[in-house]
CSV table of C-alpha atoms in Angstrom, one decimal:
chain,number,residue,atom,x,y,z
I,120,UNK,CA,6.1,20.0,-9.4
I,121,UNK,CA,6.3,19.6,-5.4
I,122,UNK,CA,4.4,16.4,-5.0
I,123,UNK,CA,5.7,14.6,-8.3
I,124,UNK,CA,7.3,11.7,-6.7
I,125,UNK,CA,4.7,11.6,-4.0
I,126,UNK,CA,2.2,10.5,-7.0
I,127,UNK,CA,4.9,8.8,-8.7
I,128,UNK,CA,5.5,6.4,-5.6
I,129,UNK,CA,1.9,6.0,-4.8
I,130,UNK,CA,0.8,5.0,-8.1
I,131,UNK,CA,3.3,1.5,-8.0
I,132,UNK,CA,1.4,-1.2,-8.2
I,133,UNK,CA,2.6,-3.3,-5.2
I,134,UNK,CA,2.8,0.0,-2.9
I,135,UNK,CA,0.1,0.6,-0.4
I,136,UNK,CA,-0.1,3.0,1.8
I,137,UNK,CA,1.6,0.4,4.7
I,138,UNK,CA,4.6,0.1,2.5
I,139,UNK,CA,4.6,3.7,1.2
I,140,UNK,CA,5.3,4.6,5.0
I,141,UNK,CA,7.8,2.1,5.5
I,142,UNK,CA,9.4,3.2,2.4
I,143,UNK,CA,9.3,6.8,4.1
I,144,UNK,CA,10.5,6.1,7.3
I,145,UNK,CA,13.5,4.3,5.4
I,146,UNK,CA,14.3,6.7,3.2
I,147,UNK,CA,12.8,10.1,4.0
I,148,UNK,CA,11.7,10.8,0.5
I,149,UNK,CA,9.7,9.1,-2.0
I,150,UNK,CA,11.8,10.5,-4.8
I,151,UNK,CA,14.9,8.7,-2.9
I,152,UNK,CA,12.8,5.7,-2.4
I,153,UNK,CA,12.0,5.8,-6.4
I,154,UNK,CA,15.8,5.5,-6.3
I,155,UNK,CA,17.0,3.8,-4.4
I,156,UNK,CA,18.0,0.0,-5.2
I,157,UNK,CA,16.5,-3.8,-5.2
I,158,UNK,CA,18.8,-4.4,-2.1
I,159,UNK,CA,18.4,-1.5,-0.5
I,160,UNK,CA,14.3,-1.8,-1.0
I,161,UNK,CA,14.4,-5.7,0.0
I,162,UNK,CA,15.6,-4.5,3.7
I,163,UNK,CA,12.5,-2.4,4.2
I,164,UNK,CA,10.6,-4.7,6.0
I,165,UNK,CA,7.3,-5.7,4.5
I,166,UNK,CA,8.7,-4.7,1.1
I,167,UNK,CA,8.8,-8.1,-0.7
I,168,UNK,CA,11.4,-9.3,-4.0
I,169,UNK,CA,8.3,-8.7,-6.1
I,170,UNK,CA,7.5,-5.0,-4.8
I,171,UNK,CA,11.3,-4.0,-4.8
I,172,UNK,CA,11.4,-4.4,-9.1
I,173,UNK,CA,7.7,-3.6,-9.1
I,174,UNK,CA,9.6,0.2,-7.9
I,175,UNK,CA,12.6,-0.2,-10.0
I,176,UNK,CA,10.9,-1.1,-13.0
I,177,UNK,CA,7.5,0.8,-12.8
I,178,UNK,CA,7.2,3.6,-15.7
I,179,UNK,CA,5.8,5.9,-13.1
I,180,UNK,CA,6.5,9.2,-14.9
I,181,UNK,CA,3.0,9.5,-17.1
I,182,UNK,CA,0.6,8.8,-13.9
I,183,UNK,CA,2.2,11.3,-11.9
I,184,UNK,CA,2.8,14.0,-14.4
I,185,UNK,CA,-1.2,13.5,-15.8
I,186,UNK,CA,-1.8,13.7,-11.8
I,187,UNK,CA,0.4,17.0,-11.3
I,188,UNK,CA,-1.7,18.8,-14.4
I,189,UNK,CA,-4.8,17.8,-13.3
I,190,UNK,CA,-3.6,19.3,-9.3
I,191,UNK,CA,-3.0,22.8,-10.9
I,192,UNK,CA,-6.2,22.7,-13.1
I,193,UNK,CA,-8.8,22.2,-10.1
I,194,UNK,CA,-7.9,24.3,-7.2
I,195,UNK,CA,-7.3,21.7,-4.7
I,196,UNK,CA,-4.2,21.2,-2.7
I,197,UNK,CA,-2.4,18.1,-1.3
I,198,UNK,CA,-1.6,17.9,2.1
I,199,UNK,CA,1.3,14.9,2.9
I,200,UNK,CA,1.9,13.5,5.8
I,201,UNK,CA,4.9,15.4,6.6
I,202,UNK,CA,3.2,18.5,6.6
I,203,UNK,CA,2.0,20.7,9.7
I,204,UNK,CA,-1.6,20.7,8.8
I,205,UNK,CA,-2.1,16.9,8.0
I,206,UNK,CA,-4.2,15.4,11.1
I,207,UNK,CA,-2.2,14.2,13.1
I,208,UNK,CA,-5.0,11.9,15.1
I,209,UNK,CA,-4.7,9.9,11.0
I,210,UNK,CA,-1.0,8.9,12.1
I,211,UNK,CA,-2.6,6.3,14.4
I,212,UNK,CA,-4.2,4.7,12.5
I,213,UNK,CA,-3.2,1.2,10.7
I,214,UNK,CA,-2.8,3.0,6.5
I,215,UNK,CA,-2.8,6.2,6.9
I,216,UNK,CA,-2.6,8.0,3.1
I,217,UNK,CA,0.0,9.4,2.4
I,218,UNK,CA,-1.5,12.5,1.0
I,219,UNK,CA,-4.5,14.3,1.1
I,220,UNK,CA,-6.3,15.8,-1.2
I,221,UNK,CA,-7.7,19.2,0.1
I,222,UNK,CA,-10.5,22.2,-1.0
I,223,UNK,CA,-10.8,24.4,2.3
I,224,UNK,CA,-8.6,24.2,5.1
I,225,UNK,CA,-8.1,21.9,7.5
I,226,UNK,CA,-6.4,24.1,10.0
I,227,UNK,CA,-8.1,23.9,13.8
I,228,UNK,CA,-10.1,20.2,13.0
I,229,UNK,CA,-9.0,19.5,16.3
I,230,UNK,CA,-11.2,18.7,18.0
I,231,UNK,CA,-13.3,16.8,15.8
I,232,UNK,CA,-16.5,14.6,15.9
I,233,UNK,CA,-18.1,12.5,13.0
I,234,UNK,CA,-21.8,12.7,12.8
I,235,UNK,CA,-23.0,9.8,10.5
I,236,UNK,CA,-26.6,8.0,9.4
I,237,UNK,CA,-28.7,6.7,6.6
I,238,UNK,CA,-29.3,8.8,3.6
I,239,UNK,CA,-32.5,7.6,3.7
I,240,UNK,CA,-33.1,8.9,7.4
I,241,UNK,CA,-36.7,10.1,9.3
I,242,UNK,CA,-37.9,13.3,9.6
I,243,UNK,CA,-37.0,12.6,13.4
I,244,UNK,CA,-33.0,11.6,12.4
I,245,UNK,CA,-32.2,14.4,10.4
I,246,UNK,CA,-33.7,17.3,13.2
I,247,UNK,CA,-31.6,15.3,15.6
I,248,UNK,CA,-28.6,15.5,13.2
I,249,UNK,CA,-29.1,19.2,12.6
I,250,UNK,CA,-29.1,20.0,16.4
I,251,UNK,CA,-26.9,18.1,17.5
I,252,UNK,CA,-24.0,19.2,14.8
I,253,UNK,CA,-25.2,23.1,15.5
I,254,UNK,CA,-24.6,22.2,19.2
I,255,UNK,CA,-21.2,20.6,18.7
I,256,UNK,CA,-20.3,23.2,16.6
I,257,UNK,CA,-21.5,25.9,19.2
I,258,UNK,CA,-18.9,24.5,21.8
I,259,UNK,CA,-16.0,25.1,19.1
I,260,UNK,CA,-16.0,21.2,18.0
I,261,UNK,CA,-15.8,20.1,14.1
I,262,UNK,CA,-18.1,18.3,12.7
I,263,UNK,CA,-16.7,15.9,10.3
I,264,UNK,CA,-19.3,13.9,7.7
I,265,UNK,CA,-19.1,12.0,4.3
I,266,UNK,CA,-21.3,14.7,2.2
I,267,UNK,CA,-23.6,11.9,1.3
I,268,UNK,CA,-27.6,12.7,1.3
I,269,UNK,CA,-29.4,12.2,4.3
I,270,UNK,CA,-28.0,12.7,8.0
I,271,UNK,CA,-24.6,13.3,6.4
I,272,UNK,CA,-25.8,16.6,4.7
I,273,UNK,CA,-28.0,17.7,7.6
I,274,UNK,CA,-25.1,17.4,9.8
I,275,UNK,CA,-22.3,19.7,7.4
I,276,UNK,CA,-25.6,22.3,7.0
I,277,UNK,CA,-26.3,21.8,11.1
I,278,UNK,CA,-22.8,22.6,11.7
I,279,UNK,CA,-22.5,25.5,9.4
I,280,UNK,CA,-25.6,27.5,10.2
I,281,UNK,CA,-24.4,26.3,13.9
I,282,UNK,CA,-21.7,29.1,13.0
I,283,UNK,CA,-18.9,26.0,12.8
I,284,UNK,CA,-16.4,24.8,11.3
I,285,UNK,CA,-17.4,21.0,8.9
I,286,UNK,CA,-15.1,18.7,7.5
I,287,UNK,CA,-16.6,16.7,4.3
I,288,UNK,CA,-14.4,13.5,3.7
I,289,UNK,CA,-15.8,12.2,0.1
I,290,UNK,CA,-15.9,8.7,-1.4
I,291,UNK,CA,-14.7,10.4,-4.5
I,292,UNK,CA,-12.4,12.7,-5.9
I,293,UNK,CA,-12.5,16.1,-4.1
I,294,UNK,CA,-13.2,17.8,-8.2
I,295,UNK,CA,-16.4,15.4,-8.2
I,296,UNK,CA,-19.4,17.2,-6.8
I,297,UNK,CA,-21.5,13.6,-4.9
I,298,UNK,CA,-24.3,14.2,-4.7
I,299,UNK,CA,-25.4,16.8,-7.3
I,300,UNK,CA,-28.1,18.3,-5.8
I,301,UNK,CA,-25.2,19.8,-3.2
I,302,UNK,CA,-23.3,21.7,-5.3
I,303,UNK,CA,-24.2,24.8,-3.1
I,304,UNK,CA,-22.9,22.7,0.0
I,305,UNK,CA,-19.5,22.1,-1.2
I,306,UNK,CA,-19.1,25.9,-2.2
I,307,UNK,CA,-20.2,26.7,1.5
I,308,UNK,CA,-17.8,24.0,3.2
I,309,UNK,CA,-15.0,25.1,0.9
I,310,UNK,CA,-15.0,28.2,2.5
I,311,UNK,CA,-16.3,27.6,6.2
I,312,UNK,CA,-14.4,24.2,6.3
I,313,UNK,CA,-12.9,21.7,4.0
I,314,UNK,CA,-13.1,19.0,1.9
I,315,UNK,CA,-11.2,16.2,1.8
I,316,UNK,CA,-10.1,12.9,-0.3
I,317,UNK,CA,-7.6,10.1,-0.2
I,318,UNK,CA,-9.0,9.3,-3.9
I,319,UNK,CA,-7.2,10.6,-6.8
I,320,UNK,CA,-8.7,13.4,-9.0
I,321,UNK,CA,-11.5,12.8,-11.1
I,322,UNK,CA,-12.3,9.2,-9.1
I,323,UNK,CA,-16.7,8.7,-9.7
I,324,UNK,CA,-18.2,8.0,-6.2
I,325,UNK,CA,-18.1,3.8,-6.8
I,326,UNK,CA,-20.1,2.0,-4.0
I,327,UNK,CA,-16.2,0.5,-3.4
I,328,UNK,CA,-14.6,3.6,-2.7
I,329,UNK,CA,-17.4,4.6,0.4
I,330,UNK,CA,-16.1,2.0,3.1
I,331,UNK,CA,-12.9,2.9,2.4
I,332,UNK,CA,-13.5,6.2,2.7
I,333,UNK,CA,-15.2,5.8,6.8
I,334,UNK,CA,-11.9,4.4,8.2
I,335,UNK,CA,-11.1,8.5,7.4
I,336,UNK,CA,-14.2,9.8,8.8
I,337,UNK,CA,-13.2,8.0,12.2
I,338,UNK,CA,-9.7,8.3,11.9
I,339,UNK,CA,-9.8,12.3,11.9
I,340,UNK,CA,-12.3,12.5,14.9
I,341,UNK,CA,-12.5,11.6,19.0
I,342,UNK,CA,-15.4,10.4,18.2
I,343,UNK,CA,-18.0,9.1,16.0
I,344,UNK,CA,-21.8,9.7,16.9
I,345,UNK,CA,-24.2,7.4,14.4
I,346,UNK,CA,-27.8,8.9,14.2
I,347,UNK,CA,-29.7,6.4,12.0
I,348,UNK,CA,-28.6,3.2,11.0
I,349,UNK,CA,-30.1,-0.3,9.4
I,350,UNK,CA,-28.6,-3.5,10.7
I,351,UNK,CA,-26.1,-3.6,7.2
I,352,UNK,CA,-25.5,-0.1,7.0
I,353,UNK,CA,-22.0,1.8,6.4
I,354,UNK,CA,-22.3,3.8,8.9
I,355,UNK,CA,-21.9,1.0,11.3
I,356,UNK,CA,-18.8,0.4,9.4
I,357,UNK,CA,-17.7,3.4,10.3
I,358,UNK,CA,-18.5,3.0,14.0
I,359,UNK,CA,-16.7,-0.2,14.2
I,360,UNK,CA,-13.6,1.8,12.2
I,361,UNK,CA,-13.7,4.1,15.7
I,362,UNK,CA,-13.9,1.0,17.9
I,363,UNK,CA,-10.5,-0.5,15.9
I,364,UNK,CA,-8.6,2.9,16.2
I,365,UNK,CA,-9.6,3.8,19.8
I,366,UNK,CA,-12.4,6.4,19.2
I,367,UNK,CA,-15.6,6.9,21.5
I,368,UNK,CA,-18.9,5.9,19.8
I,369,UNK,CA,-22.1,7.2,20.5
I,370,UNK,CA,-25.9,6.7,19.2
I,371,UNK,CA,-28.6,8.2,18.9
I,372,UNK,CA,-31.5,6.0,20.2
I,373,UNK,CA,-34.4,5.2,17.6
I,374,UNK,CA,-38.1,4.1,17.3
I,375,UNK,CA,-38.2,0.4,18.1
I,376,UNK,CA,-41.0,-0.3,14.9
I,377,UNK,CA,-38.4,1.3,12.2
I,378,UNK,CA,-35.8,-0.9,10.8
I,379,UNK,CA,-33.5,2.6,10.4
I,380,UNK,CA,-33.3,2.5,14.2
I,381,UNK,CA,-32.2,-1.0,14.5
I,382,UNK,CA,-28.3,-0.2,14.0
I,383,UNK,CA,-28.3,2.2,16.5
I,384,UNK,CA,-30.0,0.7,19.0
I,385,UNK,CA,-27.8,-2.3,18.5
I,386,UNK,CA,-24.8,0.0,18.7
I,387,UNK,CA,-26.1,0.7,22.2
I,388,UNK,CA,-26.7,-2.4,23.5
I,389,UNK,CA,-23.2,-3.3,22.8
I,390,UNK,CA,-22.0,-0.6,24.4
I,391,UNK,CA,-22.2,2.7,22.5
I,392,UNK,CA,-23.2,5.7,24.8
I,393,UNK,CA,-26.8,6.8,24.4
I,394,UNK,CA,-27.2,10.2,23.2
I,395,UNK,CA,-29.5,12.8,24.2
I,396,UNK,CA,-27.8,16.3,24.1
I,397,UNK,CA,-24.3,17.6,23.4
I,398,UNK,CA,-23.5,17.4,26.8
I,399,UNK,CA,-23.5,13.5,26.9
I,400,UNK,CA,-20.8,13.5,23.6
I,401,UNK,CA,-18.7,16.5,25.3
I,402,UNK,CA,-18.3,15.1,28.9
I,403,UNK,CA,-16.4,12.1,27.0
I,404,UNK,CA,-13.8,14.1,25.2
I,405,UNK,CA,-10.4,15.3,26.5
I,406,UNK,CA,-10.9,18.7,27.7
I,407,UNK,CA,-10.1,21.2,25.2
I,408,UNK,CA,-6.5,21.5,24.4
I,409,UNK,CA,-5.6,18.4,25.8
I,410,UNK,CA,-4.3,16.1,23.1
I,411,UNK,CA,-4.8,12.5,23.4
I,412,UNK,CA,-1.8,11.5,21.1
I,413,UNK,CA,0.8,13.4,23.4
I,414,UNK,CA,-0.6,11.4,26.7
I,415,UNK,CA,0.3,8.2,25.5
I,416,UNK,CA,3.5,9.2,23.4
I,417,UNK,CA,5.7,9.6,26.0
I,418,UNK,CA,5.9,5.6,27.1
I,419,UNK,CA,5.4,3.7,24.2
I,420,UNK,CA,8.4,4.6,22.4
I,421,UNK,CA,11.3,2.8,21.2
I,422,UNK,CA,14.0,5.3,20.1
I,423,UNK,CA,17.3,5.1,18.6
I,424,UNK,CA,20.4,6.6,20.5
I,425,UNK,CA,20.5,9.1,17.8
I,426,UNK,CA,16.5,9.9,17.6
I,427,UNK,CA,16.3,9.6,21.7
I,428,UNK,CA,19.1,12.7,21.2
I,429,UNK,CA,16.7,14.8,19.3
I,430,UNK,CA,14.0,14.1,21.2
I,431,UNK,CA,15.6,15.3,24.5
I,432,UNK,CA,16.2,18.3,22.5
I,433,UNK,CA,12.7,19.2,21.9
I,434,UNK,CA,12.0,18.4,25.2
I,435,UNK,CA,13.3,21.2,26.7
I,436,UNK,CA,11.2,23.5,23.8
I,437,UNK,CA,10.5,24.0,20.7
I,438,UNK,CA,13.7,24.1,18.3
I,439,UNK,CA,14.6,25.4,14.5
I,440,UNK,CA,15.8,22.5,12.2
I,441,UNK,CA,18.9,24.7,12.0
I,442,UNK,CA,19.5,24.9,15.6
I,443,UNK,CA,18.6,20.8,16.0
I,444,UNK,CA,21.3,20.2,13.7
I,445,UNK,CA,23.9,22.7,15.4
I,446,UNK,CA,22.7,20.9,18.8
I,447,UNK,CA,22.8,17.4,18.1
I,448,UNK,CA,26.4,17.8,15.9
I,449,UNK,CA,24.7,15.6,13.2
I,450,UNK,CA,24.2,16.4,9.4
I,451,UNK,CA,21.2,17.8,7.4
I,452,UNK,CA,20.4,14.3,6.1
I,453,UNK,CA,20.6,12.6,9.3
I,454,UNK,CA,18.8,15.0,11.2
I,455,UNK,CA,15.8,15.4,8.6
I,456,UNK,CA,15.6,11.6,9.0
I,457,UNK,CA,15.5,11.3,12.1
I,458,UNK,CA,12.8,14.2,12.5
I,459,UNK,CA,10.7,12.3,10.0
I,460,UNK,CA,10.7,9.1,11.5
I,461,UNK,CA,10.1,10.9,15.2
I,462,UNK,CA,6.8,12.2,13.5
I,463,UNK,CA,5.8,9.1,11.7
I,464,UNK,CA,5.6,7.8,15.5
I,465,UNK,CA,3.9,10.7,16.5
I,466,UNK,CA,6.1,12.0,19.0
I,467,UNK,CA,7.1,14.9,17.0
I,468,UNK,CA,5.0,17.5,15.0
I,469,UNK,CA,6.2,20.1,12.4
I,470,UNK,CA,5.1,23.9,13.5
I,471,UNK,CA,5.2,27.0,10.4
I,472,UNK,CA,8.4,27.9,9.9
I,473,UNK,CA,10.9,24.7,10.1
I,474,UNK,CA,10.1,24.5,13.5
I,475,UNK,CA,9.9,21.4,15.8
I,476,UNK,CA,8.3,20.7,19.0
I,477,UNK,CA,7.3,16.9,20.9
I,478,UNK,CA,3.5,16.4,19.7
C-alpha cells in the first residue's frame, strides 16, 4: 500500500517526528531510509548509534501492515507531508507529523483561526463562541477547534451554520467518535470541513494525547482566539503553542467573579488582544491571499549550489518536474531530492499535477 513505509518508519521506536524529517530530508523516502545502512543513518544528524540499529533491526512489517488494513477499513485518508494539501503553515513548526490522518478535506484551510475554551464554559462563552466562529466563517476564514464539549463544539456548529468551512483536530484517532454525544457533528464536519489526527487509528481520547494534540490546533492557524479559560486550563496551552510558533493570540474578556474568566483575562494582561467583534481578529491577519510563509522565505535560506539552481528555476514560474530536470541537467533522483528538501524548508510547494512553484 502507498503509505506502508511511512507507518513502517514511524512506528521505530527511537524515531520521532524530528528525526523522521531528518531521515527525510536525507534520504527522500522512508522506504530508502528503512534501507539504508548503520553508517549511512549515523551521518543524519540527530540520529544517534542507538536509533541507527533501532531502524536496522526494528521488525517494522506487522505495525505497518495492521496500520495499512485498518486505513482501507475506515474511510480516512493520510495526508504526508510531501503532499499538496498538507498545511503548509505545520512545516514551521518544531515536529511537524509526518502524516495526517484525514475524514473531509482539508483543501482552502488557509486562512485559518483556532477558536478554543473550557468544556465547561457559561451560557455567556459559548454565545460568544458561536458568533464569533459564524462571523469568521462569514468573511471566508476557517475555523479550526479540538471537537471537545463546550466552546470547542459551539465553535465547529457556529462556523457551520455560519455557512463555513471547520476544521476538527482530535485528541484521538480520527475512527473514534470524542465525545459521543457529537456523533452528528463529525458527519456534518466530514462533509462541510474535515477532521484531522496525528494519532494512529483506533487511539481512545487519553487525557495524554489532548496537549499534544493543541501544538496542531495552533500550528494550522494565524491565529488562536481563547474564549473561556481557568488559570490551569489546555487551552492556555494551546495559546502559549501560538506564542512559540509565531501565531497572534487573542481573548475573549470575562466576568471578573468567575474563575472560567481568569485565563483569559490573564492572557490579556500579558498581552493577548482583547476581543470584541470579528473585526478586531481580522484587522490582524495578512490580508487575504497574502501568505505569511512566502514573506519571510526568501531571506532566511541557506541553499546548496545545486538546490539554489532549482530554485532560480521556479523563480521565473511555475515548472513540471520533467521540465526541472530537463532544465537543471540533473537526474530524477537528484532532482526529486532536492525538490523535497526545498519544501521541507518551505520555500517550495507541490501544485496537482507534478507541478512546482516557490511557496
Amino acid at each position: 500500500m502507498e503509505h506502508f513505509y511511512w507507518f513502517a518508519l514511524k512506528s521505530v521506536p527511537q524515531v520521532g517526528n524530528v528525526t523522521f524529517r531528518r531521515l527525510l530530508e536525507q534520504f527522500g523516502t522512508p522506504a530508502r531510509a528503512l534501507d539504508a545502512s548503520a553508517e549511512e543513518l549515523a551521518r543524519v544528524k540527530g540520529v544517534s548509534v542507538a536509533a541507527a540499529a533501532a531502524i536496522g533491526n526494528h521488525d517494522y512489517r506487522p505495525a505497518a501492515e495492521r496500520e495499512c488494513e485498518l486505513l482501507m477499513r475506515s474511510g480516512a485518508r493520510v495526508v504526508t507531508l510531501l503532499d499538496a494539501d498538507y498545511p503548509r503553515s505545520l512545516l514551521e513548526i518544531p515536529d511537524p507529523p509526518p502524516y495526517l490522518y484525514v475524514k473531509g478535506s482539508l483543501t482552502g484551510l488557509e486562512p485559518a483561526v483556532a477558536v478554543v475554551g473550557s468544556r465547561r464554559a457559561s451560557s455567556y462563552g459559548l454565545l460568544a463562541t458561536r458568533r464569533l466562529a459564524g462571523d469568521l466563517a462569514s468573511h471566508g476564514i476557517t475555523v479550526v477547534s479540538g471537537m471537545a464539549r463546550g466552546v470547542d463544539t459551539a465553535a465547529h456548529r457556529g462556523a457551520l451554520s455560519g455557512g463555513g468551512r471547520s476544521v476538527g483536530v482530535l485528541g484521538c484517532g480520527v475512527d473514534v467518535v470524542y465525545p459521543p454525544e457529537n456523533h452528528e457533528l463529525f458527519a456534518a464536519m466530514e462533509e462541510k470541513g474535515g477532521l484531522v489526527s496525528e494519532f494512529p487509528l483506533g487511539t481512545l481520547p487519553l487525557a495524554e494525547n489532548f496537549p499534544r494534540r493543541n501544538r496542531i490546533i495552533s500550528g494550522i492557524c494565524r491565529g488562536v482566539l481563547v474564549v473561556e479559560a481557568a488559570e490551569r486550563s489546555g487551552s492556555l496551552i494551546t495559546a502559549q503553542y501560538a506564542l512559540d510558533q509565531g501565531r497572534e493570540v487573542f481573548a475573549i474578556p470575562g466576568n471578573i467573579t468567575c474563575s472560567s474568566s481568569r485565563g483569559t483575562n490573564r492572557l490579556i494582561k500579558q498581552g493577548a488582544k482583547l476581543v470584541e467583534t470579528v473585526e478586531d481578529i481580522l484587522e490582524e491577519l495578512p490580508q487575504r491571499g497574502e501568505n505569511r510563509t512566502s514573506q519571510a522565505v526568501v531571506p532566511a535560506f541557506e541553499l546548496t549550489h545545486q538546490e539554489a539552481a532549482i530554485y532560480t528555476i521556479l523563480a521565473a514560474a511555475p515548472h513540471h518536474i520533467d521540465d526541472i530536470i530537463v532544465k537543471s541537467a540533473l537526474t530524477v533522483g537528484d532532482v526529486s531530492a532536492i525538490l523535497l528538501r526545498l519544501e521541507l524548508k518551505g520555500a517550495v510547494q507541490q501544485l496537482p499535477g507534478k507541478l512546482f512553484a516557490l511557496a
